[in-house]
PDB file of C-alpha atoms in Angstrom:
ATOM      1  CA  MET A 206       5.584  -0.915  29.236  1.00 71.00           C
ATOM      2  CA  ALA A 207       4.738  -0.463  25.559  1.00 79.00           C
ATOM      3  CA  THR A 208       7.015  -1.688  22.797  1.00 90.00           C
ATOM      4  CA  PHE A 209       7.142  -0.257  19.300  1.00 92.00           C
ATOM      5  CA  ALA A 210       8.079  -1.334  15.784  1.00 92.00           C
ATOM      6  CA  TYR A 211       8.981   1.209  13.088  1.00 95.00           C
ATOM      7  CA  TYR A 212       8.948   0.888   9.299  1.00 95.00           C
ATOM      8  CA  LYS A 213       9.848   3.200   6.409  1.00 95.00           C
ATOM      9  CA  ILE A 214       8.029   2.027   3.295  1.00 94.00           C
ATOM     10  CA  THR A 215       8.993   3.320  -0.143  1.00 91.00           C
ATOM     11  CA  THR A 216       8.022   0.471  -2.516  1.00 89.00           C
ATOM     12  CA  THR A 217       4.828  -1.187  -3.681  1.00 88.00           C
ATOM     13  CA  ASP A 218       5.973  -4.481  -2.151  1.00 92.00           C
ATOM     14  CA  ALA A 219       3.694  -5.768   0.607  1.00 92.00           C
ATOM     15  CA  THR A 220       5.324  -5.260   4.026  1.00 93.00           C
ATOM     16  CA  THR A 221       4.374  -7.330   7.069  1.00 91.00           C
ATOM     17  CA  ILE A 222       4.178  -4.870   9.964  1.00 91.00           C
ATOM     18  CA  SER A 223       2.866  -7.266  12.603  1.00 85.00           C
ATOM     19  CA  ALA A 224       3.837 -10.895  12.201  1.00 76.00           C
ATOM     20  CA  LYS A 225       1.901 -13.747  13.721  1.00 76.00           C
ATOM     21  CA  GLU A 226       2.389 -14.382  17.426  1.00 71.00           C
ATOM     22  CA  ILE A 227       4.196 -11.093  18.126  1.00 78.00           C
ATOM     23  CA  GLY A 228       1.162  -9.839  19.980  1.00 78.00           C
ATOM     24  CA  ASP A 229      -1.857  -7.652  19.498  1.00 86.00           C
ATOM     25  CA  PRO A 230      -1.110  -4.133  18.234  1.00 91.00           C
ATOM     26  CA  LYS A 231      -2.601  -1.385  20.402  1.00 92.00           C
ATOM     27  CA  SER A 232      -2.289   1.302  17.722  1.00 95.00           C
ATOM     28  CA  ILE A 233      -0.865   1.890  14.254  1.00 96.00           C
ATOM     29  CA  THR A 234       0.302   5.288  13.024  1.00 97.00           C
ATOM     30  CA  LEU A 235       0.636   5.780   9.258  1.00 97.00           C
ATOM     31  CA  CYS A 236       2.342   9.047   8.265  1.00 97.00           C
ATOM     32  CA  ASN A 237       2.752  10.297   4.690  1.00 96.00           C
ATOM     33  CA  LEU A 238       6.192  11.916   4.511  1.00 92.00           C
ATOM     34  CA  ASP A 239       6.196  12.464   0.738  1.00 86.00           C
ATOM     35  CA  ALA A 240       8.786  15.163   0.039  1.00 78.00           C
ATOM     36  CA  SER A 241       6.743  16.667  -2.819  1.00 83.00           C
ATOM     37  CA  GLY A 242       3.449  16.667  -0.885  1.00 86.00           C
ATOM     38  CA  ASP A 243       1.777  14.008  -3.025  1.00 89.00           C
ATOM     39  CA  ALA A 244      -0.948  11.819  -1.559  1.00 92.00           C
ATOM     40  CA  LEU A 245      -0.342   8.108  -0.920  1.00 92.00           C
ATOM     41  CA  ARG A 246      -2.807   5.298  -1.602  1.00 95.00           C
ATOM     42  CA  ILE A 247      -2.485   2.301   0.706  1.00 96.00           C
ATOM     43  CA  ASP A 248      -3.989  -1.049   1.605  1.00 97.00           C
ATOM     44  CA  LEU A 249      -3.867  -2.442   5.146  1.00 97.00           C
ATOM     45  CA  TYR A 250      -4.986  -6.034   5.474  1.00 95.00           C
ATOM     46  CA  LEU A 251      -4.781  -9.292   7.393  1.00 94.00           C
ATOM     47  CA  GLN A 252      -3.204 -12.311   5.737  1.00 92.00           C
ATOM     48  CA  ASP A 253      -3.263 -15.936   6.831  1.00 89.00           C
ATOM     49  CA  ASP A 254      -1.391 -19.026   5.602  1.00 84.00           C
ATOM     50  CA  THR A 255      -3.842 -19.459   2.722  1.00 84.00           C
ATOM     51  CA  LEU A 256      -2.997 -15.921   1.521  1.00 75.00           C
ATOM     52  CA  ASP A 257      -6.659 -14.914   1.730  1.00 84.00           C
ATOM     53  CA  ASP A 258      -6.624 -11.180   2.413  1.00 93.00           C
ATOM     54  CA  ILE A 259      -9.046  -9.525   4.829  1.00 94.00           C
ATOM     55  CA  TYR A 260      -8.952  -5.769   4.288  1.00 96.00           C
ATOM     56  CA  ILE A 261      -8.997  -3.237   7.108  1.00 96.00           C
ATOM     57  CA  LEU A 262      -8.257  -0.371   4.684  1.00 96.00           C
ATOM     58  CA  HIS A 263      -8.548  -0.679   0.907  1.00 97.00           C
ATOM     59  CA  ASP A 264      -7.334   1.988  -1.525  1.00 97.00           C
ATOM     60  CA  VAL A 265      -7.260   4.664   1.206  1.00 97.00           C
ATOM     61  CA  VAL A 266      -5.723   8.040   0.379  1.00 95.00           C
ATOM     62  CA  ILE A 267      -3.450   9.702   2.947  1.00 96.00           C
ATOM     63  CA  PRO A 268      -2.823  13.315   1.872  1.00 95.00           C
ATOM     64  CA  GLY A 269       0.741  14.654   1.816  1.00 92.00           C
ATOM     65  CA  GLY A 270       1.892  15.533   5.328  1.00 93.00           C
ATOM     66  CA  ALA A 271      -1.104  13.808   6.963  1.00 96.00           C
ATOM     67  CA  THR A 272      -1.128  11.055   9.576  1.00 97.00           C
ATOM     68  CA  LEU A 273      -3.727   8.310  10.020  1.00 97.00           C
ATOM     69  CA  VAL A 274      -3.988   6.656  13.441  1.00 98.00           C
ATOM     70  CA  LEU A 275      -5.816   3.350  13.945  1.00 97.00           C
ATOM     71  CA  GLU A 276      -6.668   1.937  17.365  1.00 96.00           C
ATOM     72  CA  HIS A 277      -8.983  -0.675  18.829  1.00 90.00           C
ATOM     73  CA  PRO A 278     -11.540  -1.812  17.681  1.00 90.00           C
ATOM     74  CA  GLU A 279     -10.384  -1.117  14.087  1.00 88.00           C
ATOM     75  CA  ILE A 280      -7.216  -3.196  14.469  1.00 91.00           C
ATOM     76  CA  LEU A 281      -8.505  -5.862  16.830  1.00 91.00           C
ATOM     77  CA  PHE A 282      -7.716  -9.262  15.270  1.00 90.00           C
ATOM     78  CA  ASP A 283      -6.374 -12.724  16.079  1.00 88.00           C
ATOM     79  CA  SER A 284      -2.621 -12.079  15.977  1.00 87.00           C
ATOM     80  CA  ILE A 285      -1.880 -15.807  16.209  1.00 87.00           C
ATOM     81  CA  ALA A 286      -3.714 -16.552  12.963  1.00 87.00           C
ATOM     82  CA  TYR A 287      -2.973 -13.438  10.865  1.00 90.00           C
ATOM     83  CA  ASN A 288      -0.134 -11.204   9.754  1.00 90.00           C
ATOM     84  CA  LEU A 289      -0.893  -7.487   9.421  1.00 93.00           C
ATOM     85  CA  VAL A 290       0.332  -6.198   6.055  1.00 95.00           C
ATOM     86  CA  VAL A 291       0.577  -2.703   4.547  1.00 96.00           C
ATOM     87  CA  LYS A 292       1.092  -1.996   0.852  1.00 95.00           C
ATOM     88  CA  LEU A 293       1.590   1.228  -1.091  1.00 94.00           C
ATOM     89  CA  LEU A 294      -0.570   1.197  -4.205  1.00 93.00           C
ATOM     90  CA  THR A 295       1.327   4.036  -5.865  1.00 82.00           C
ATOM     91  CA  VAL A 296       4.955   4.945  -5.515  1.00 72.00           C
ATOM     92  CA  SER A 297       7.310   7.578  -6.847  1.00 76.00           C
ATOM     93  CA  GLY A 298      10.865   8.521  -6.001  1.00 74.00           C
ATOM     94  CA  THR A 299       9.701  10.890  -3.252  1.00 78.00           C
ATOM     95  CA  GLN A 300       7.005   8.807  -1.568  1.00 86.00           C
ATOM     96  CA  LEU A 301       7.618   7.615   1.973  1.00 92.00           C
ATOM     97  CA  LEU A 302       5.209   6.066   4.450  1.00 95.00           C
ATOM     98  CA  ASP A 303       6.348   5.994   8.064  1.00 96.00           C
ATOM     99  CA  VAL A 304       4.622   3.314  10.144  1.00 97.00           C
ATOM    100  CA  LYS A 305       4.714   2.959  13.921  1.00 96.00           C
ATOM    101  CA  VAL A 306       3.090  -0.045  15.576  1.00 94.00           C
ATOM    102  CA  ALA A 307       2.558   0.046  19.359  1.00 93.00           C
ATOM    103  CA  TYR A 308       2.173  -3.246  21.243  1.00 89.00           C
TER     104      TYR A 308
END
């Protein structure tokens, strides 16, 4: 049976969406719910204890109302060694990124 984690991201702070040793994500859904229809720019990357970032997505634009789905092999990584982190690069009062991670 699949388990899920959900996040609502509204700030430019980096958010860990899959912490080490939780398990390997099967898919990640990133949905731009911006109320005004503005596009979002995001980074999605792996981070280890040395804080060296390994980018999966860098400066990617998700149009207003659009959803980006990532599955294997794009998100296949060593979940014991790395955290999976998402970060909004731009933010306004209306921007909202919904994230669903399936394990």
